[in-house]
Short mmCIF file of C-alpha atoms in Angstrom, two decimals:
data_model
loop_
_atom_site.label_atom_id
_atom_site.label_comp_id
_atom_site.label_asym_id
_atom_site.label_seq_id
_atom_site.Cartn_x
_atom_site.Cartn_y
_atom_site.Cartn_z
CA UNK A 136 -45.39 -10.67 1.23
CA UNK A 137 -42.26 -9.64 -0.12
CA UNK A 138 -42.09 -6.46 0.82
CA UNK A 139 -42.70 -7.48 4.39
CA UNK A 140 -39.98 -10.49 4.53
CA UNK A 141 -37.67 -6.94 3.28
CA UNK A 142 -38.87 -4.84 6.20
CA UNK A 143 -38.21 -7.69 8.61
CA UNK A 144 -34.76 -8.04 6.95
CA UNK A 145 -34.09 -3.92 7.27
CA UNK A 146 -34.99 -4.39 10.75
CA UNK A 147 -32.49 -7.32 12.12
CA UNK A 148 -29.67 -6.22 14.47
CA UNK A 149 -26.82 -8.06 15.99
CA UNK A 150 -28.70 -8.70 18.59
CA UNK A 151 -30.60 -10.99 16.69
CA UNK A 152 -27.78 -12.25 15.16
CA UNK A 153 -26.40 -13.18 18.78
CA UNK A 154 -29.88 -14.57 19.99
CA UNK A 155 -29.76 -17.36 17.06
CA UNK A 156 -25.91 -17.72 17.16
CA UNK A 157 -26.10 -18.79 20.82
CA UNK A 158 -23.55 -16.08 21.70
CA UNK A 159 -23.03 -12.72 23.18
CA UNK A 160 -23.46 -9.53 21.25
CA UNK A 161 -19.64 -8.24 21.67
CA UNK A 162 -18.98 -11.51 20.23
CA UNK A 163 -21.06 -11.02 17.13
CA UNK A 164 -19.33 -7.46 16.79
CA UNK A 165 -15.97 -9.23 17.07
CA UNK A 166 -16.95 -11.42 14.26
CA UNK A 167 -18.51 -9.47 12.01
CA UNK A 168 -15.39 -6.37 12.18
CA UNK A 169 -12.66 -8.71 11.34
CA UNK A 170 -10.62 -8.83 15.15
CA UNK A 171 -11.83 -12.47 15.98
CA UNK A 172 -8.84 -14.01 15.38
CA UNK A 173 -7.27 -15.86 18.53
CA UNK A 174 -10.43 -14.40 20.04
CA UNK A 175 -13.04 -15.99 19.46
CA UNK A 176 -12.95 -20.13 17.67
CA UNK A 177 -13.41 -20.87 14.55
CA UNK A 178 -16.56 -22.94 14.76
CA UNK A 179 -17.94 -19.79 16.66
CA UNK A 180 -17.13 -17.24 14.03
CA UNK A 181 -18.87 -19.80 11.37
CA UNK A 182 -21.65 -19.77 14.04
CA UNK A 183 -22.12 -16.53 14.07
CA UNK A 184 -21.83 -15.73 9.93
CA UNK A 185 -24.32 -18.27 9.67
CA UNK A 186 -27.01 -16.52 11.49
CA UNK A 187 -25.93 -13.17 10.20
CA UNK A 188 -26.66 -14.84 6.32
CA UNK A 189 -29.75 -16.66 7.88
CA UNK A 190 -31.35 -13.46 8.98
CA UNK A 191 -29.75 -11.27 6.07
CA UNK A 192 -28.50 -9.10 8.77
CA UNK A 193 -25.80 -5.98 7.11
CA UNK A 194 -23.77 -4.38 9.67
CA UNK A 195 -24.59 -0.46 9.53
CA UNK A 196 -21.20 1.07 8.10
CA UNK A 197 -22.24 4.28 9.30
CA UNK A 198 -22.45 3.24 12.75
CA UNK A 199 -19.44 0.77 12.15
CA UNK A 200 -17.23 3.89 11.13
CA UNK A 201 -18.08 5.88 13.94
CA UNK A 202 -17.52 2.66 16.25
CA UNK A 203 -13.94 1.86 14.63
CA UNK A 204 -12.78 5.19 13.14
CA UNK A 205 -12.44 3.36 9.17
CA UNK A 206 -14.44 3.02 6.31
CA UNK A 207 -13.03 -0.18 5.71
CA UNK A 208 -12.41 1.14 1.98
CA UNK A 209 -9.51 1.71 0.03
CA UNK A 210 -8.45 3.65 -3.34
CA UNK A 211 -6.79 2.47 -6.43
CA UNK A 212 -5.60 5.25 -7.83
CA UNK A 213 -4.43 4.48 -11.90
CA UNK A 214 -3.69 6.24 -15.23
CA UNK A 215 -5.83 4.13 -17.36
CA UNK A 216 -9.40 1.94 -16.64
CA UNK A 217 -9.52 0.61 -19.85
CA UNK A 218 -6.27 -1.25 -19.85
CA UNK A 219 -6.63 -4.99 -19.23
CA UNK A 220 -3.45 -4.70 -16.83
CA UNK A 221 -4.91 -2.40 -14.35
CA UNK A 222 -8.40 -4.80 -14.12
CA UNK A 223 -5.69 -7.42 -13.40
CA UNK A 224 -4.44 -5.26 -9.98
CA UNK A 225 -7.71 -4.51 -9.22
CA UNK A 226 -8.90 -8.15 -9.06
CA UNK A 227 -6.21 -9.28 -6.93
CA UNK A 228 -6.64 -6.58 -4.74
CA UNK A 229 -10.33 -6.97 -4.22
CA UNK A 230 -8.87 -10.71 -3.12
CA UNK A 231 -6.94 -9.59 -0.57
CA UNK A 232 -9.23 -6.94 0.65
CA UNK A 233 -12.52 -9.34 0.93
CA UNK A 234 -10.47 -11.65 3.44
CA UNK A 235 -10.29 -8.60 6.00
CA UNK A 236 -13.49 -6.89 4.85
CA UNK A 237 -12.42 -4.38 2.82
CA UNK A 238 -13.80 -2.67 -0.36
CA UNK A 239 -11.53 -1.40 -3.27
CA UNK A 240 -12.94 1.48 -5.48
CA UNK A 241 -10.94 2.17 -8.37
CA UNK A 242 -9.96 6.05 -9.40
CA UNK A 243 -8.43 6.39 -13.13
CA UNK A 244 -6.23 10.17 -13.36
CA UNK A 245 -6.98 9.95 -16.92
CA UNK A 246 -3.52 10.52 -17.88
CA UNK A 247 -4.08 13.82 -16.69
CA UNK A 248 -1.37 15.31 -14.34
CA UNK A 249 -3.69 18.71 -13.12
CA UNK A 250 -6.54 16.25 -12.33
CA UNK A 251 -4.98 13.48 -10.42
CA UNK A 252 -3.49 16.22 -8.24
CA UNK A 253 -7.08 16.85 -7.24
CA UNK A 254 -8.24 13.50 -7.23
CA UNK A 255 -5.29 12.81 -4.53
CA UNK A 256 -6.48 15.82 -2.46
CA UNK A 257 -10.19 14.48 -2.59
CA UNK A 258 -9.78 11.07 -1.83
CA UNK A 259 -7.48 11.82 1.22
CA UNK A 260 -9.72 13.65 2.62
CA UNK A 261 -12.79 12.04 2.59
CA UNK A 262 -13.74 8.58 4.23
CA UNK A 263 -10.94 5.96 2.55
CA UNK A 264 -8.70 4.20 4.80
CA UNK A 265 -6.10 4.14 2.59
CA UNK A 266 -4.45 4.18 -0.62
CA UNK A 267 -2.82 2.23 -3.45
CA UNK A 268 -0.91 4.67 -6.28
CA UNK A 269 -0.19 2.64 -9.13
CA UNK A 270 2.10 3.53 -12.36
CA UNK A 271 1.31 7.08 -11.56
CA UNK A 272 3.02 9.86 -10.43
CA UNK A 273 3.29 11.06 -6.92
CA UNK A 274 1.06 13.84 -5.76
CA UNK A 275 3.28 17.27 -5.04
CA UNK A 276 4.78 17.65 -1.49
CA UNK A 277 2.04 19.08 -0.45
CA UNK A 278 -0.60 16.49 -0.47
CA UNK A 279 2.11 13.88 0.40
CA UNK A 280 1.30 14.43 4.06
CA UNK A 281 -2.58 13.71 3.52
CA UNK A 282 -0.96 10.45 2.07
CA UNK A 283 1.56 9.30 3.79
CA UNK A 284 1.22 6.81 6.52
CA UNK A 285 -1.68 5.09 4.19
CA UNK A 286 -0.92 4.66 1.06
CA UNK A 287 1.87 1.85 -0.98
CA UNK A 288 3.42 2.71 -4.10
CA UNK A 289 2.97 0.14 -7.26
CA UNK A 290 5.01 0.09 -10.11
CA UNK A 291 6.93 3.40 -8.76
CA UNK A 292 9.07 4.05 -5.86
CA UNK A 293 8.71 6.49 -2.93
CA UNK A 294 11.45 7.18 -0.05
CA UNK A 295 7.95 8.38 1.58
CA UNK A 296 5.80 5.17 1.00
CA UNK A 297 6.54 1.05 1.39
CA UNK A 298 6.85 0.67 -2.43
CA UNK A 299 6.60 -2.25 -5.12
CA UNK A 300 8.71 -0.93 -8.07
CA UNK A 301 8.58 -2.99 -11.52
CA UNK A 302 12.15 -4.21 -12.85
CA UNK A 303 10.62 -2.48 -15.61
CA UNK A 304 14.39 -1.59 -16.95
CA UNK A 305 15.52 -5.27 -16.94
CA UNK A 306 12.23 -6.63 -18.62
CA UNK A 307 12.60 -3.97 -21.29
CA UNK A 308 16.36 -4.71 -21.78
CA UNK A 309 15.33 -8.61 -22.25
CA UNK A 310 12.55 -7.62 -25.01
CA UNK A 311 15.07 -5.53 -27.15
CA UNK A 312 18.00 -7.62 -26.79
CA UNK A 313 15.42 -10.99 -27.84
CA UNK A 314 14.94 -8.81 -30.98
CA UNK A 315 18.56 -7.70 -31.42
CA UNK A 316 19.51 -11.95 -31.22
CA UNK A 317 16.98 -12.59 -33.80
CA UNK A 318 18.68 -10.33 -35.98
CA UNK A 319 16.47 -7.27 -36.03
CA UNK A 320 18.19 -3.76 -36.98
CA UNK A 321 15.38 -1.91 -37.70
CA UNK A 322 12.99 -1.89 -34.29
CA UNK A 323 10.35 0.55 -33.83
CA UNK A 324 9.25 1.45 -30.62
CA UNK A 325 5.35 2.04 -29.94
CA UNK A 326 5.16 4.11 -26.83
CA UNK A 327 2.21 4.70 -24.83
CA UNK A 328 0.61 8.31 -24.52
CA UNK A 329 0.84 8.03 -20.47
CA UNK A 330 3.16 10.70 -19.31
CA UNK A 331 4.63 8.75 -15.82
CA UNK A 332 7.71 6.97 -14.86
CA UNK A 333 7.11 3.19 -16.12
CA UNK A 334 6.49 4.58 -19.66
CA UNK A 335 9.38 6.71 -19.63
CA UNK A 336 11.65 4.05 -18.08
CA UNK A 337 10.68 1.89 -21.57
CA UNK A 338 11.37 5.24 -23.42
CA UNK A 339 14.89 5.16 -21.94
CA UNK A 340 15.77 1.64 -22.04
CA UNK A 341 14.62 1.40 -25.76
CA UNK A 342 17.21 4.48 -26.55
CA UNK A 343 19.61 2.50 -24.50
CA UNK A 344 19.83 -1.00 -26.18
CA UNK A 345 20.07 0.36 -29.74
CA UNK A 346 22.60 2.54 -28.69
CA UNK A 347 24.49 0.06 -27.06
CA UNK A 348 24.13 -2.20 -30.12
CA UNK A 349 25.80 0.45 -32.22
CA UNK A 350 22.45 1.60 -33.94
CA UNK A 351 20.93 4.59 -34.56
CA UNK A 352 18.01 5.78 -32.86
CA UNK A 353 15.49 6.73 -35.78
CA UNK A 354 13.35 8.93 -34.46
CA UNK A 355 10.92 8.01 -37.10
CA UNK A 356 10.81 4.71 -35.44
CA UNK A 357 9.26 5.78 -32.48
CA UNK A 358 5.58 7.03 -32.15
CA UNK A 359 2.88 7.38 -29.27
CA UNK A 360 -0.48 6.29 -28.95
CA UNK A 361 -3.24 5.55 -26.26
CA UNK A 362 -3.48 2.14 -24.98
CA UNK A 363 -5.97 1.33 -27.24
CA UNK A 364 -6.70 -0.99 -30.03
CA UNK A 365 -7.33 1.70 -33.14
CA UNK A 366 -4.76 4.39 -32.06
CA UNK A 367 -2.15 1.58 -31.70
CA UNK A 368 -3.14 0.16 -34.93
CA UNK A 369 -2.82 3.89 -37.10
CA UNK A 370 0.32 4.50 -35.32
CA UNK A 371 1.93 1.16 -36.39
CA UNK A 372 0.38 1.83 -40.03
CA UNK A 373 2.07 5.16 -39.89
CA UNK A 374 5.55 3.57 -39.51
CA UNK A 375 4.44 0.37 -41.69
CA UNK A 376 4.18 2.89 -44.65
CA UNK A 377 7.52 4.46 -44.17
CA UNK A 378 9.98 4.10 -46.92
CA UNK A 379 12.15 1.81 -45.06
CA UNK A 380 9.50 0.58 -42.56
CA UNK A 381 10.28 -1.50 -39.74
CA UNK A 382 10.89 -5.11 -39.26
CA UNK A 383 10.23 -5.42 -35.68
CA UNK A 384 7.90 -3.72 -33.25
CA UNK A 385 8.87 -3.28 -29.49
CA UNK A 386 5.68 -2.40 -27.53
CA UNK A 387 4.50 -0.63 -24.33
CA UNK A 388 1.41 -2.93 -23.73
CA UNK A 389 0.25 -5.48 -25.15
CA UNK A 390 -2.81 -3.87 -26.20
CA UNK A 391 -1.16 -1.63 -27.93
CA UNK A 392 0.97 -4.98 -29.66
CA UNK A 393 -2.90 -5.98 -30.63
CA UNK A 394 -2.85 -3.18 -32.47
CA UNK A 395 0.25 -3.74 -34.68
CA UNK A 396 -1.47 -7.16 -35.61
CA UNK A 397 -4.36 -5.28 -36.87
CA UNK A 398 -2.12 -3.02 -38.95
CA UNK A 399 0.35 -6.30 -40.31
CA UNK A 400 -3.34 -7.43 -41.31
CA UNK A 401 -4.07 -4.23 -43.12
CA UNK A 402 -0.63 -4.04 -44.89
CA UNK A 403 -0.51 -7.87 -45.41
CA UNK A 404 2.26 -8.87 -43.47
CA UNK A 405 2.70 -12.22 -41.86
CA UNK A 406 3.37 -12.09 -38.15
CA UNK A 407 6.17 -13.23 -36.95
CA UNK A 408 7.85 -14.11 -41.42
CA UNK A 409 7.47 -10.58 -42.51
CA UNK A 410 7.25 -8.25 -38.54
CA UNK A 411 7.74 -9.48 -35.11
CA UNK A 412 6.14 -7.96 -32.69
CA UNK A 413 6.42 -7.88 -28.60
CA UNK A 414 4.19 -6.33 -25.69
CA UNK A 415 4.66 -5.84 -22.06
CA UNK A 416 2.23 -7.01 -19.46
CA UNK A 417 1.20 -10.71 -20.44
CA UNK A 418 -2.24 -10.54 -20.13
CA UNK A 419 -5.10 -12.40 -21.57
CA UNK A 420 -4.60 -11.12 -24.73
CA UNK A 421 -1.15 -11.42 -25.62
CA UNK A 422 -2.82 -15.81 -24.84
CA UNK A 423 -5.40 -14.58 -27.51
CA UNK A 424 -3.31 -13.25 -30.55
CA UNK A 425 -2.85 -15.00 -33.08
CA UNK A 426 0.13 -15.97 -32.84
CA UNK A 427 0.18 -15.48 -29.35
CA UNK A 428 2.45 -12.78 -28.28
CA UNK A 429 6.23 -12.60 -26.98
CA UNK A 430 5.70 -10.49 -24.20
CA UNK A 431 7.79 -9.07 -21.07
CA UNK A 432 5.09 -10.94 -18.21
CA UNK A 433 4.00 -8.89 -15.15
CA UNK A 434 2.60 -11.10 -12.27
CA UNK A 435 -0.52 -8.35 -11.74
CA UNK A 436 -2.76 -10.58 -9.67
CA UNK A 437 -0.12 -10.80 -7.64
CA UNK A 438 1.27 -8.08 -7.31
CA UNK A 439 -2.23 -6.57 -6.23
CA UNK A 440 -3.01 -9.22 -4.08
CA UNK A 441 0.86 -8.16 -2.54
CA UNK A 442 -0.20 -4.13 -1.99
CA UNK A 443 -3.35 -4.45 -0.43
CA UNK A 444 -1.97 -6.99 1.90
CA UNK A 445 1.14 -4.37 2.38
CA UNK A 446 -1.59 -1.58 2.75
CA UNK A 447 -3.40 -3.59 5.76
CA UNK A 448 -0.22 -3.74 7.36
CA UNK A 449 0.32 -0.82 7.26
CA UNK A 450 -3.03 0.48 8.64
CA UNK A 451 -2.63 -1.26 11.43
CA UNK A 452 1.05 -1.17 11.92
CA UNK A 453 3.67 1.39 11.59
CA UNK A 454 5.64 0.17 8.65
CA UNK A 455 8.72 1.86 7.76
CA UNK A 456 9.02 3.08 4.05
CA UNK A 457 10.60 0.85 2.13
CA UNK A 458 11.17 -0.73 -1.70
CA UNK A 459 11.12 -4.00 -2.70
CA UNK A 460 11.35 -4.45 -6.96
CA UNK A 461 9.34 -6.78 -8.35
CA UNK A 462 11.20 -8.88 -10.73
CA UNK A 463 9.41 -9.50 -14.15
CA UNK A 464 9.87 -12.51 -16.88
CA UNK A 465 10.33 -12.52 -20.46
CA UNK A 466 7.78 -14.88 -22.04
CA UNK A 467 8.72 -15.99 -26.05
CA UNK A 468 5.78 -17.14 -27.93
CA UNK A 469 5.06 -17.06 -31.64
CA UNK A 470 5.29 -13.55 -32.36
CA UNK A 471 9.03 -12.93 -32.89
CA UNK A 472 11.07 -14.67 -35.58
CA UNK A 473 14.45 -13.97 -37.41
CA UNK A 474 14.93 -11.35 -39.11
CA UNK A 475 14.40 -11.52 -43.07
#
């Protein structure tokens, strides 16, 4: 019985889906690719979904691609999957994409410069409408033609692409000079072991403000790890057990901030009377420390939601390349106190 309510399901078509909708068949293809709007009325299109969930009719993508010329699915191209941050983008992508009937698949480079030179070349050519690169380094010149066009830049800038830098430089700059006003001189920074521009622009910045401030840069203040709870956690014990260890702990994710809690456990330190500490990202768990986390806050969900909207502009639209920075806060929680 089941098995033959599945063939019956395999076997519906749109004109089916017209027959019980009431409508024509161009009407149901309208519907079902997205272009009814000013078309075809609302109480139609509902009309028409209706029947097409009644009869668990699926359009054939196959068909739909040859009909349309798109795949109706994009790339998200990142350094890292495992970091909270990036799951963040991808969620508020997939938001914006669902509305037009898109699909995001997520790509991670693996921190690996050789290999997301070939993912690039893969994915543009093979069936993906387009393309969002975030906090990773642009492709060499000569795949930027397979790119350009249809792709947006996140977190990175591109005189070939629309881009959405980070302020990455001023919410850095507001994260040292928090610790600097609490009286911290000795501030480690715990970098992460992603070689592309937003981790090097913290790099910078952190060199920066100290040296601004009239301190040295202690190079034994400043280690790298993965973003990843245990490798943050044995770099922070590394500089913990220094002979003149560090009273304050500027971060590159707050992941990576988990980690120095982990290590203040270990080395029985009080967070923030004995080490403040402070991430970058604000994301669920820089809520879940405890205490929970000063942190430099990126709006992620947002700013996904914001490219793939960008991206389906641009698919359909010439769009000129532009930039337009992202502006980031500077969230103080219970992590960071004065100096002892």
């Amino acid at each position: 019985m089941v098995g033959e309510r599945k063939a019956r399901q395999e076997t519906r078509t749109s004109f089916d889906v017209a027959k019980l909708a009431g409508v024509s068949q161009s009407t149901v293809s309208l519907v079902l690719s997205g272009k009814a709007a000013g078309r075809v009325s609302q109480n139609t299109q509902e009309a028409v979904q209706r029947a097409a969930r009644e009869l668990g009719y699926q359009p054939c993508m196959a068909a739909r691609t040859l009909r349309l010329g798109r795949t109706h699915v994009v790339a998200l191209l990142i350094p890292e999957v495992s970091n909270p941050f990036f799951a963040a983008i991808l969620q508020g992508a997939e938001q914006a994409a669902r509305v037009r009937d898109y699909t995001v698949v997520q790509v991670s480079t693996g921190n690996d410069a050789d290999w997301q030179q070939r993912i690039v070349h893969a994915l543009a050519t093979r069936a993906f409408d387009g393309f969002i690169l975030c906090a990773v380094d642009l492709p060499s010149s000569a795949h930027l033609d397979l790119l350009r066009g249809n792709a947006v830049i996140v977190d990175g800038s591109s005189p070939d692409f629309p881009s959405l830098p980070l302020d990455i430089e001023a919410g850095a700059t507001k994260a040292l000079e928090h610790l600097l006003s609490l009286g911290h001189r000795r501030i480690a920074h715990l970098g992460a072991h992603i070689d592309v521009e937003t981790f090097r622009v913290r790099q910078r910045v952190y060199k920066h403000v100290l040296s601004a401030a009239g301190l040295p840069v202690r190079e034994e203040y400043t280690l790298t790890a993965g973003v990843d709870l245990d490798e943050a956690c044995q770099a922070a014990l590394t500089l913990l057990r220094l002979p003149e260890p560090p009273g304050a702990f500027f971060c590159d994710d707050d992941l990576m901030a988990a980690g120095v809690y982990q290590a203040a456990r270990q080395m029985h330190l009080r967070v923030p009377f004995d080490l403040s500490i402070v991430g970058f990202a604000d994301s669920l768990v820089a809520r879940l420390l405890d205490p929970p986390l000063t942190t430099v806050s990126i709006p992620a969900l947002e700013i996904g939601q914001r490219a793939m909207e960008l991206l389906l502009t641009c698919l359909t639209t010439d769009v000129a390349p532009f930039s337009a920075t992202i502006p980031l806060s500077f969230v103080v929680r219970g992590s960071t106190g004065i100096a002892r």
